[in-house]
Every structure is written in structure tokens, then in C-alpha cells.
Short mmCIF file of C-alpha atoms and ligand atoms in Angstrom, two decimals:
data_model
loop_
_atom_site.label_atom_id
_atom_site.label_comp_id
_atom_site.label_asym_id
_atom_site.label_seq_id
_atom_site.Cartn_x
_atom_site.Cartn_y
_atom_site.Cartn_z
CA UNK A 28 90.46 67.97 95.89
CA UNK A 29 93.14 70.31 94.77
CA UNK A 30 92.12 73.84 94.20
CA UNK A 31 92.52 75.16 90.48
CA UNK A 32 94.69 77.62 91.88
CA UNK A 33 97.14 78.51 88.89
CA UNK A 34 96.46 79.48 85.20
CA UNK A 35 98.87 79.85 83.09
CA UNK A 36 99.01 81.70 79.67
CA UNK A 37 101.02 81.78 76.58
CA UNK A 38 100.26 83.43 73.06
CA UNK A 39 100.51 81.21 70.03
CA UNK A 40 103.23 81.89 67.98
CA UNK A 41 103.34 85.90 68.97
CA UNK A 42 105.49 87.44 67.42
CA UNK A 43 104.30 85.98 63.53
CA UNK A 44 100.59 86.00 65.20
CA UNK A 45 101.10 89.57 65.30
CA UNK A 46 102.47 90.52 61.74
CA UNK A 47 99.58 87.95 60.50
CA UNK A 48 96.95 90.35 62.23
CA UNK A 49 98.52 93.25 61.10
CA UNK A 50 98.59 91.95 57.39
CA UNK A 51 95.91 90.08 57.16
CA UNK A 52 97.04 88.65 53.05
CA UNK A 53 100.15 86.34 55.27
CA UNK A 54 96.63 84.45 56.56
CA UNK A 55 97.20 80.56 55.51
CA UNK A 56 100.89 81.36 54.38
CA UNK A 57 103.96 79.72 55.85
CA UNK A 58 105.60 83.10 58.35
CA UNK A 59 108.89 83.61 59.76
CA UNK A 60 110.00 86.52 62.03
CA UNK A 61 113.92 86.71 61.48
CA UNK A 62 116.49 88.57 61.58
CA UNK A 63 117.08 90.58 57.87
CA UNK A 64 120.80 89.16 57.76
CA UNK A 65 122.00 86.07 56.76
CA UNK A 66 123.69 85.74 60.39
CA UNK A 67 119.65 86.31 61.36
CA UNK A 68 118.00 84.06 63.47
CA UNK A 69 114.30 82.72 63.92
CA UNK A 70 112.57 84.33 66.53
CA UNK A 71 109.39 82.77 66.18
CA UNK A 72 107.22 80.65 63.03
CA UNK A 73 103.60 80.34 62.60
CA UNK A 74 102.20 77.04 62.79
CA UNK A 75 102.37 76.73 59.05
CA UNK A 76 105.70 77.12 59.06
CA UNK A 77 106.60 74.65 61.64
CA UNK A 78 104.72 71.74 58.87
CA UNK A 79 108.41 72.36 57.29
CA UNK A 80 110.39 72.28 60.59
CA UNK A 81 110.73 75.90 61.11
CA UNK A 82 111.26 76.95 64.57
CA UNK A 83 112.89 79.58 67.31
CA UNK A 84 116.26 79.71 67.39
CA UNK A 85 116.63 78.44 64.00
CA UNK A 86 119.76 80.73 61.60
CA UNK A 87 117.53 82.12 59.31
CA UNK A 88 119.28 80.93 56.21
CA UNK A 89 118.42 77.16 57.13
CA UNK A 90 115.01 78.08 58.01
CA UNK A 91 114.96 79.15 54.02
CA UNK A 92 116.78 76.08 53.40
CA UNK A 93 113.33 74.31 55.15
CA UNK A 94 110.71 76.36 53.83
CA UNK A 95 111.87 78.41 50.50
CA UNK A 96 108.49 79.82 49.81
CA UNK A 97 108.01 80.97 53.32
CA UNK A 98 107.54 84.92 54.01
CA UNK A 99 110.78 86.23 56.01
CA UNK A 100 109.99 89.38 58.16
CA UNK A 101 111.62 91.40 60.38
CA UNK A 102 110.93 91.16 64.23
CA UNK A 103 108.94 94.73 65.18
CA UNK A 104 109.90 94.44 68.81
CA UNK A 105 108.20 97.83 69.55
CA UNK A 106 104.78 96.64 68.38
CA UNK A 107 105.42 93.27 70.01
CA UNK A 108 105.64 95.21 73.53
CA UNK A 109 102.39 97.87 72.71
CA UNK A 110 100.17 94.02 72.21
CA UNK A 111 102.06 92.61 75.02
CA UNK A 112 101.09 95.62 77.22
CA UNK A 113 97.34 94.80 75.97
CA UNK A 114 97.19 91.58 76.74
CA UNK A 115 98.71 92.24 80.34
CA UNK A 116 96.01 94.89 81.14
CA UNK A 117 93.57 92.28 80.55
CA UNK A 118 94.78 89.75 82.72
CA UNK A 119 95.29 92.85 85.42
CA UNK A 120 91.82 93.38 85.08
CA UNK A 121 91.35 89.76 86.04
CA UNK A 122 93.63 89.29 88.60
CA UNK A 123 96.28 91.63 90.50
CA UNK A 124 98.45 88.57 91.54
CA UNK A 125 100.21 87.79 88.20
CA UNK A 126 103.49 86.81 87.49
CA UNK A 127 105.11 88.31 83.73
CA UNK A 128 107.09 85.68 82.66
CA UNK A 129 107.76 86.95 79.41
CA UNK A 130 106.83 88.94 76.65
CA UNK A 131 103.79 86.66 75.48
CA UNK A 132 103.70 84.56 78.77
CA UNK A 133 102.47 84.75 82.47
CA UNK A 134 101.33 82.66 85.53
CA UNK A 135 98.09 84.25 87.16
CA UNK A 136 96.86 83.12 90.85
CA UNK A 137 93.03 82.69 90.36
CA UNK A 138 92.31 81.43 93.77
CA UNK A 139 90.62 84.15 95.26
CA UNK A 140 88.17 84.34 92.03
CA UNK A 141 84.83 82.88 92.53
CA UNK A 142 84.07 82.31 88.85
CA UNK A 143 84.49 78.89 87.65
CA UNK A 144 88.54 78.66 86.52
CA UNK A 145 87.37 77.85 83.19
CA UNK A 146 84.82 80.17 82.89
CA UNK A 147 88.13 82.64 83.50
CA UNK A 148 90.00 81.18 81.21
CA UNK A 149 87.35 81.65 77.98
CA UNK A 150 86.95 84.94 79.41
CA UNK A 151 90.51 86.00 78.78
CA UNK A 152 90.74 84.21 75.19
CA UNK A 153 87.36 86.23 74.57
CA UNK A 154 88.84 89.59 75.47
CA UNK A 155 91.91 89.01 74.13
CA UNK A 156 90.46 88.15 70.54
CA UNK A 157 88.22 90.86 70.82
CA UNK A 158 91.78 93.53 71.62
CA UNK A 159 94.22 92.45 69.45
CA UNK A 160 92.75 89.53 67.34
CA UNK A 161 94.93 86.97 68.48
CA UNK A 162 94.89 83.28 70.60
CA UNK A 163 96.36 82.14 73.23
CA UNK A 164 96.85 78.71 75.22
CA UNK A 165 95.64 78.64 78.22
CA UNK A 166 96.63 75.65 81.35
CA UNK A 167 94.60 75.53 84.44
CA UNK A 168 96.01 73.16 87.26
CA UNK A 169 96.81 73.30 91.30
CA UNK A 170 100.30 74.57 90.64
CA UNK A 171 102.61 76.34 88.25
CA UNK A 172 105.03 73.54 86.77
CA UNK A 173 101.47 72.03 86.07
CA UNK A 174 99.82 75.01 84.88
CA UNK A 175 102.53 75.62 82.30
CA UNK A 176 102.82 72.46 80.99
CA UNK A 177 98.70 72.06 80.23
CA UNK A 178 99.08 75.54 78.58
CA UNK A 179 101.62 73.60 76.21
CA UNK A 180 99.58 70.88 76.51
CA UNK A 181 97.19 71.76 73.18
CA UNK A 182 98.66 74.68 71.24
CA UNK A 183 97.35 76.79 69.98
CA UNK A 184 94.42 77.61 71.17
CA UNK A 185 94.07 75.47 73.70
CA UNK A 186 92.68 75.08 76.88
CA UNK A 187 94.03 72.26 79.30
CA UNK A 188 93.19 71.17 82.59
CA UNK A 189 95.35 69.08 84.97
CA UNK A 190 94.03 67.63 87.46
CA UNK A 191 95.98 65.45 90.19
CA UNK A 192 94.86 61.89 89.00
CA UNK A 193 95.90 62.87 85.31
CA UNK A 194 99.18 63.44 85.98
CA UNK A 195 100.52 59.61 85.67
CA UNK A 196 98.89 59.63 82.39
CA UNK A 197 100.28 63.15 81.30
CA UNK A 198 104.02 62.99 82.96
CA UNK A 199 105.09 59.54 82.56
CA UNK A 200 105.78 59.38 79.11
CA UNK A 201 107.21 62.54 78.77
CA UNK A 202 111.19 63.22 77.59
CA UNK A 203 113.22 64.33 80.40
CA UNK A 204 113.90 67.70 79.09
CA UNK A 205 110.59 68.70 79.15
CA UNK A 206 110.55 69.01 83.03
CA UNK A 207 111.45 72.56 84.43
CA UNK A 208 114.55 72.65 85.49
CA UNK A 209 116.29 69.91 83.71
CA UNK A 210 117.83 71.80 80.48
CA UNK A 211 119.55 70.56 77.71
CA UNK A 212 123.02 69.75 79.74
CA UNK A 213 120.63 67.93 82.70
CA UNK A 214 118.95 65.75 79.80
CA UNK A 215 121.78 64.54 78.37
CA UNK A 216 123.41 63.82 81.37
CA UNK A 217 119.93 61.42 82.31
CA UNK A 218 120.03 60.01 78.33
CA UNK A 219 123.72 58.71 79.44
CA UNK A 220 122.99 56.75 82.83
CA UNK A 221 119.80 55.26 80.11
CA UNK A 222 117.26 57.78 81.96
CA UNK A 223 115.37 58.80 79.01
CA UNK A 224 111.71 59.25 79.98
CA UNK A 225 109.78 60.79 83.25
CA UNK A 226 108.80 57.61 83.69
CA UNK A 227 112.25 56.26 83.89
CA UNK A 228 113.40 59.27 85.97
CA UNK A 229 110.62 58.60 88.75
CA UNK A 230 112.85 55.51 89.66
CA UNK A 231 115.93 57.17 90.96
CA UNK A 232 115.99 58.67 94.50
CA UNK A 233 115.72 61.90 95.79
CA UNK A 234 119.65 61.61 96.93
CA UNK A 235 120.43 60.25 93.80
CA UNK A 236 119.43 63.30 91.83
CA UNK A 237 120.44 65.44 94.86
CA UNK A 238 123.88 63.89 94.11
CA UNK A 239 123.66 64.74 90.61
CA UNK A 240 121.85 68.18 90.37
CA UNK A 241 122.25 69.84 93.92
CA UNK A 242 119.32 71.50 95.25
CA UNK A 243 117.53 71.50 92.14
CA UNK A 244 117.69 67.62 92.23
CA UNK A 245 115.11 67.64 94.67
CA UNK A 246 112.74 70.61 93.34
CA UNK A 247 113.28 67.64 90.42
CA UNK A 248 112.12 64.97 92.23
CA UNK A 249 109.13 66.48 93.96
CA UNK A 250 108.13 67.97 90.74
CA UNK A 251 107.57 65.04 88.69
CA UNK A 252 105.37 63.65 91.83
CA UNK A 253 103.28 66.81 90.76
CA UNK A 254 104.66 68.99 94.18
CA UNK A 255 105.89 71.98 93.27
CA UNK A 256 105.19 74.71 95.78
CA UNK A 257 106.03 78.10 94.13
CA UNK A 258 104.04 81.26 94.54
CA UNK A 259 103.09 83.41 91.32
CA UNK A 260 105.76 86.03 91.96
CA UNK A 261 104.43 89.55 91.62
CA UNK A 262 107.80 91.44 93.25
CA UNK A 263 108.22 92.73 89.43
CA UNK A 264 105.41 94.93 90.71
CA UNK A 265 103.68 97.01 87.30
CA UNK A 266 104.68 100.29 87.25
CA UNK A 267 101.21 101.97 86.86
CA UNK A 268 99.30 104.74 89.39
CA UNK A 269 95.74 104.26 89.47
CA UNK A 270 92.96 105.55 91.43
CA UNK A 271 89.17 103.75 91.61
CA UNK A 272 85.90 104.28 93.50
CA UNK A 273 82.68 102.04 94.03
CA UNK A 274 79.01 103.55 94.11
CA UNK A 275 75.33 102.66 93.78
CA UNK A 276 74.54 102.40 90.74
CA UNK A 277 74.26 105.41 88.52
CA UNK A 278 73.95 106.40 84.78
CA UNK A 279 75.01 110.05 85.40
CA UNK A 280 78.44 110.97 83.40
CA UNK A 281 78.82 114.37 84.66
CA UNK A 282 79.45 112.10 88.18
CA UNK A 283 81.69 109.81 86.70
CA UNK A 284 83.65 112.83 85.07
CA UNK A 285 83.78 114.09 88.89
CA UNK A 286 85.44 111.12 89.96
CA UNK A 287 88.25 111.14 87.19
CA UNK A 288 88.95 114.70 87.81
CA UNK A 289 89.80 113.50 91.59
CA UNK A 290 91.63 110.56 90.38
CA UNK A 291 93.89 112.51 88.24
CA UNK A 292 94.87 115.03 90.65
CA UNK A 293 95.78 112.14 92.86
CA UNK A 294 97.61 110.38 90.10
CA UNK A 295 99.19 113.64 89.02
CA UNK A 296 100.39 114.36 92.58
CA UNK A 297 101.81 110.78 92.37
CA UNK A 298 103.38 110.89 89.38
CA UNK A 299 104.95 114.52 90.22
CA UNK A 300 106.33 112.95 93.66
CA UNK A 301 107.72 109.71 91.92
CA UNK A 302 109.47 112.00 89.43
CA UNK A 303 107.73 109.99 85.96
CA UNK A 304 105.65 111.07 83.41
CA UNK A 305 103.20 108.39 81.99
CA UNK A 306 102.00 107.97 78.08
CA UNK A 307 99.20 105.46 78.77
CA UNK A 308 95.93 106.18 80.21
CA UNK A 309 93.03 103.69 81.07
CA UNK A 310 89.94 104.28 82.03
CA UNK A 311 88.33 101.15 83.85
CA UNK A 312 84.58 100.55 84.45
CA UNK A 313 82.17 97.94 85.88
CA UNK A 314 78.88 97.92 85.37
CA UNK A 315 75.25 96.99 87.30
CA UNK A 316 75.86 93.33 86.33
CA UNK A 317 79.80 93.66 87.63
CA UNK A 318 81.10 93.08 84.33
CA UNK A 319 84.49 95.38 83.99
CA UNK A 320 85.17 97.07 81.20
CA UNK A 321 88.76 99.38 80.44
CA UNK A 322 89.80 101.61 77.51
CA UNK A 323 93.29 102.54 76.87
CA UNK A 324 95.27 104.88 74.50
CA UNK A 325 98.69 105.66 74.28
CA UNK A 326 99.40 109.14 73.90
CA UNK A 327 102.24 110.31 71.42
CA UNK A 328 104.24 112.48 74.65
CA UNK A 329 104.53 112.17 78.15
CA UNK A 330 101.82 113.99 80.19
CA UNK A 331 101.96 114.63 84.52
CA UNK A 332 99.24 117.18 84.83
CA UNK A 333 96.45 116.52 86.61
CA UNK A 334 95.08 118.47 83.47
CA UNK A 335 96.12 116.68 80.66
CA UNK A 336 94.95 113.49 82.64
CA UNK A 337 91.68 114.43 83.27
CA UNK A 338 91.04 115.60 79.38
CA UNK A 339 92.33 112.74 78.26
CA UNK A 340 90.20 110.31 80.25
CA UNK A 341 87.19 112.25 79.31
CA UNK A 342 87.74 111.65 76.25
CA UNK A 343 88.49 108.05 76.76
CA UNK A 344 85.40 107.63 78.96
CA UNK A 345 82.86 109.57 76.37
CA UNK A 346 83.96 106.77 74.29
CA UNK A 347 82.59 103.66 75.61
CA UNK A 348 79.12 102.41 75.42
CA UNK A 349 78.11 103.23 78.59
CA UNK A 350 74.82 101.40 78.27
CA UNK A 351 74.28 100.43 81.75
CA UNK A 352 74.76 102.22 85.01
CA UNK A 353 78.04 101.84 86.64
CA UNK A 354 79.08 101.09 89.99
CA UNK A 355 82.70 101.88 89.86
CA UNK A 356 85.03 104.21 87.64
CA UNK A 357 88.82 103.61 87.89
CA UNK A 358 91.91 105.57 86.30
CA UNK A 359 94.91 104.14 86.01
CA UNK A 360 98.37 105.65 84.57
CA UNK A 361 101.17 103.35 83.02
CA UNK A 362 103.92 103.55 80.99
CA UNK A 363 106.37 105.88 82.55
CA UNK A 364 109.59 107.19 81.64
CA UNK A 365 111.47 109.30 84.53
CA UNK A 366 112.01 112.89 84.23
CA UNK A 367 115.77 112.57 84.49
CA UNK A 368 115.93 110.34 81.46
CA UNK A 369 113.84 112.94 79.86
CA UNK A 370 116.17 115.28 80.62
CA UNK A 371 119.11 113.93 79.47
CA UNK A 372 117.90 113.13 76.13
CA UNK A 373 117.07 116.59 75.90
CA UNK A 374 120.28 117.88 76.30
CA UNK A 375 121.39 114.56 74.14
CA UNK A 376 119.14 116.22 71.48
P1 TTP B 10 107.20 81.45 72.76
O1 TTP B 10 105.97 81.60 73.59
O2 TTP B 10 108.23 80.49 73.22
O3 TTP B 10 106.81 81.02 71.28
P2 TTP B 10 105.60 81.50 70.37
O4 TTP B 10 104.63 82.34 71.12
O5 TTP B 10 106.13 82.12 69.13
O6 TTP B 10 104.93 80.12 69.95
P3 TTP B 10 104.07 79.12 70.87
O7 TTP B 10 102.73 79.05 70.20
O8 TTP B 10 104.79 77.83 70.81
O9 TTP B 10 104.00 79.70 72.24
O10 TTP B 10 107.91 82.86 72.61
C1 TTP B 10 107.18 84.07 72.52
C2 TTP B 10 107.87 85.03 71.57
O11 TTP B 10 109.19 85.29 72.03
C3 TTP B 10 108.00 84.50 70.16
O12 TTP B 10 106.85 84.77 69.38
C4 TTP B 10 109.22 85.20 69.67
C5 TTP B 10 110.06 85.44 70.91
N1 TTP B 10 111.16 84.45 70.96
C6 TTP B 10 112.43 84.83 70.48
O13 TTP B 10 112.62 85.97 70.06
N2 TTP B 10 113.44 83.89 70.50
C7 TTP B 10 113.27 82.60 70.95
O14 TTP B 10 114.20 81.80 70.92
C8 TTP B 10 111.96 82.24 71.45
C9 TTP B 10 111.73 80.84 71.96
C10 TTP B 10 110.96 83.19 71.43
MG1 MG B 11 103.95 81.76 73.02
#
């Protein structure tokens, strides 16, 4: 059988997800994140607002056309990036071979986990709820154009599956346009030669749609025959310095405070050599029973010293419930900005 070697994740409806958390009273109301002017355009609708036909993309002043009574907000990019950020260090904490797609969005390769794939995948909606409140859709399958599309499979909140014998049931009904790589230009070039459905497309050759598409015309073909042979790309490496050590395990803090002092000199040292200063600090755990835990802040300034680090993760680590002994204690900086940038918007100042 086919390893469930891809999981894929998107947020449901972020951006309004987030201003709903935020303020809890837009709960059960219709939400649009826009643009304020009347040029403005949809970035995102809750589910409620999508009853009225609401949706991305959409000028803002037909979107009011389509739902009058609907509550119009601002996008608050910056806050959009600090939950994003969240929700990445908890899939990092899962798995180190991830792929950021997006802002709300990313492919993770679970195949060297041992833990049952769905057992992962309630394990990230679980932490995520419990971090920032929200839900997210989660697709599980042996590949990533397969992964992606069960994660879109039963928004929101959904979890999906796809396994190899499903996929005559799940692709051959679908619209064209819903395959990746054939956009809205590719579809209606299929609607005009009367190709219409997946099912339809699975009739013409690989030359054929060689002939039409180029070398996508055969990623095409192969794709809808559920092949698709990508990697989850992780060449847009995070930017974060971290340090970590495993032990027997202990309940003794003044030890664990030990080991961050070490891992902030290293990190410091780092940091100082890479020329960046970092605002975010974690503080990673796991405990006897190997469950991880991390805390995070974001400071207001940029810190480098070894100094700074190591109060800072004290403080983080005193903290969390440390109600078990611990058998490893990580540190990990993020966030950078360079010291040259730093500079210049001194003198800018
Ligand atoms: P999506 O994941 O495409 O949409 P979504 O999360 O709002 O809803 P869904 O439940 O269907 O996944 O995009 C993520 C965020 O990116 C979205 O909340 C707002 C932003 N976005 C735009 O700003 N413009 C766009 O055209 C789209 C599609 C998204
Ligand atoms: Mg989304």
C-alpha cells in the first residue's frame, strides 16, 4: 500500500478566522476582510458570508451588493503574519521537512513519523486550537496534489484521507480547473475542444496534452492518474538559530537553566556572526512521556546577547508547568532583522 507520506494543511477562512477570534461579538455574523476603499477588494469571507456568495477576490463594493448587513473590516496583515508564525512553529515542532506554501497553508512530509498520520493530524488541530483558537483542514494522502486536494476536500475543519483506490471516485467528476496546474486560461481552453470534467480529460493522450500544454501537459496527465512525484520543498529554509540537548530524565530547573545559558551563548555567537538580531524566543521541551512542549514570546526590540537571551528564556521556561521531568530542553531564536537594515533606519530616523 501507499505510504501516507504527505499532509497537507490549510486554515479556514484565516484572515476573517482571525478578526472573529480577536472579537469574539463577529461570532455567527456574516465577515468580510476588505480593503477600506471602494476600489477594495475581498481578501477573504467567513463561511457565513460565503451563504451570500461572498468570496476572495471579490471588489468589495459588490461583495456589499451580496451581503449588505455583512461586517466589512480591514485586512491586519501584521497580526495575520504573528498567527501565521504560530501556527508554523507548531508544525516545526512536528516535522522539520515542511514546505510554506503560504501564509495560512503548507505541505508537511510525515514519513519518517511513527505516530499514526491521523493521530498527527488531530494533534496539530489540537494544538493549534489550543494557540490561537482557530481550525484548520487538514488532507492526508501518498502525495502532494493529493494531499491538497483532501485538505479542500471537507472545509473547514476537516480531515480527509485519500487513499489510492478512492481516487476514481474523488477525481473523476471533478471540473477541470480544479487540477493543479490547469488555471483558468488551461480550463477554458479544455471547455472548448468539449473537455469539461476529469473524467473527460482522462481520455486524451499524454501527446495530446503535451501538444497543448508543453511540459506541464504531462505533469497533467500523470497527475490525474494520481502520480505526482514532487518532494515537500524545504529550500525556503526558516530563518531561526536554535540549540537543544537530550538527558535522563530530570526534574531539576537549576539544570535546565544550565543548558539555556549554553544555548544562548551559542545562539548569540551565531547570531553575532550572521550579522541579525532576533525578536522571538522559544523555549522547547519534551517530557518523560516524549510529549514536546514550546513557549514563545515576541519581544518589543531586537536582542543578540547571549545575555538578554538567556534572561529571557528563563523567564519563558519558569513559565510552563513543568510537571514532569524532562528529557530535553531546546532554544531556538527566530525572527531576525539584519543589523545593516537596522542601521539604516537609524540614520533614516
Ligand atoms: P485561502 O486559504 O485561499 O482562503 P481562506 O483561508 O480564507 O479560506 P479557506 O477556508 O477556503 O481556506 O487564503 C488564505 C488567506 O490569504 C485568506 O484568509 C486571505 C488571503 N487571501 C487574499 O488576501 N487574497 C486572495 O485572493 C486569497 C485567495 C486569499
Ligand atoms: Mg485557508
Amino acid at each position: 500500500m501507499d505510504k501516507l507520506s504527505i499532509m497537507h494543511i490549510d486554515m479556514d477562512a484565516f484572515y476573517a478566522s482571525v478578526e472573529e477570534h480577536d472579537n469574539p461579538k463577529l461570532k455567527g455574523y456574516p465577515v468580510i476582510v476588505g480593503g477600506k476603499s471602494r476600489h477594495g477588494i475581498v481578501t477573504t469571507a467567513n463561511y457565513e458570508a460565503r451563504k451570500f456568495g461572498v468570496h476572495s477576490a471579490m471588489p468589495v463594493y459588490i461583495a456589499k451588493e451580496k451581503c449588505p448587513h455583512g461586517i466589512y473590516i480591514p485586512p491586519r496583515i501584521e497580526r495575520y503574519k504573528e498567527v501565521s508564525e504560530q501556527i508554523m512553529d507548531i508544525l516545526y515542532d512536528i516535522s522539520d521537512i515542511i514546505e510554506q506554501l503560504s501564509v495560512d497553508e503548507a505541505y508537511l512530509d510525515i514519513s519518517h513519523i511513527e505516530m499514526d498520520p491521523l493521530d498527527i493530524a488531530k494533534m496539530i488541530k489540537q494544538r493549534v486550537m489550543e494557540k490561537t483558537g482557530l481550525t484548520l483542514s487538514v488532507g492526508i494522502s501518498y502525495n502532494k496534489f493529493l494531499a491538497k486536494l483532501a485538505s479542500d476536500w471537507d472545509k473547514p475543519n476537516g480531515l480527509t484521507v485519500i487513499t489510492r483506490d478512492m481516487i476514481p471516485n474523488i477525481l473523476l467528476s471533478l471540473p477541470v480547473k480544479s487540477i493543479y496546474g490547469i488555471g483558468k486560461k488551461s480550463s477554458n481552453k479544455l471547455n472548448n475542444i468539449g473537455i469539461y470534467s476529469v473524467e473527460d480529460l482522462m481520455r486524451l493522450s499524454e501527446d495530446f496534452l503535451i501538444d497543448m500544454f508543453g511540459k506541464s501537459g504531462s505533469e497533467i496527465y500523470d497527475r490525474i492518474r494520481g502520480i505526482d512525484n514532487r518532494k515537500v520543498d524545504t529550500s525556503r529554509e526558516r530563518k531561526s538559530i536554535g540549540s537543544e540537548s537530550t538527558f535522563n530524565a530530570k526534574d531539576d530547573i537549576e539544570v535546565f537553566k544550565a543548558y539555556l545559558n549554553e544555548f544562548a551563548n551559542e545562539i548569540s555567537n551565531a547570531m553575532i556572526n550572521k550579522g541579525v538580531q532576533g525578536k522571538t524566543i522559544t523555549v522547547k521541551t519534551k517530557d518523560e512521556n516524549f510529549i514536546q512542549h514550546t513557549k514563545s514570546k515576541t519581544l518589543n526590540n531586537y536582542i543578540s546577547s547571549a545575555e538578554d537571551i538567556y534572561t529571557n528564556a528563563c523567564s519563558l521556561i519558569d513559565e510552563m508547568d513543568l510537571d514532569t521531568r524532562l528529557r530535553l530542553v531546546g532554544l531556538t531564536m527566530s525572527n531576525f532583522m539584519s543589523l545593516d537594515l537596522e542601521q539604516l533606519s537609524f540614520f533614516d530616523d
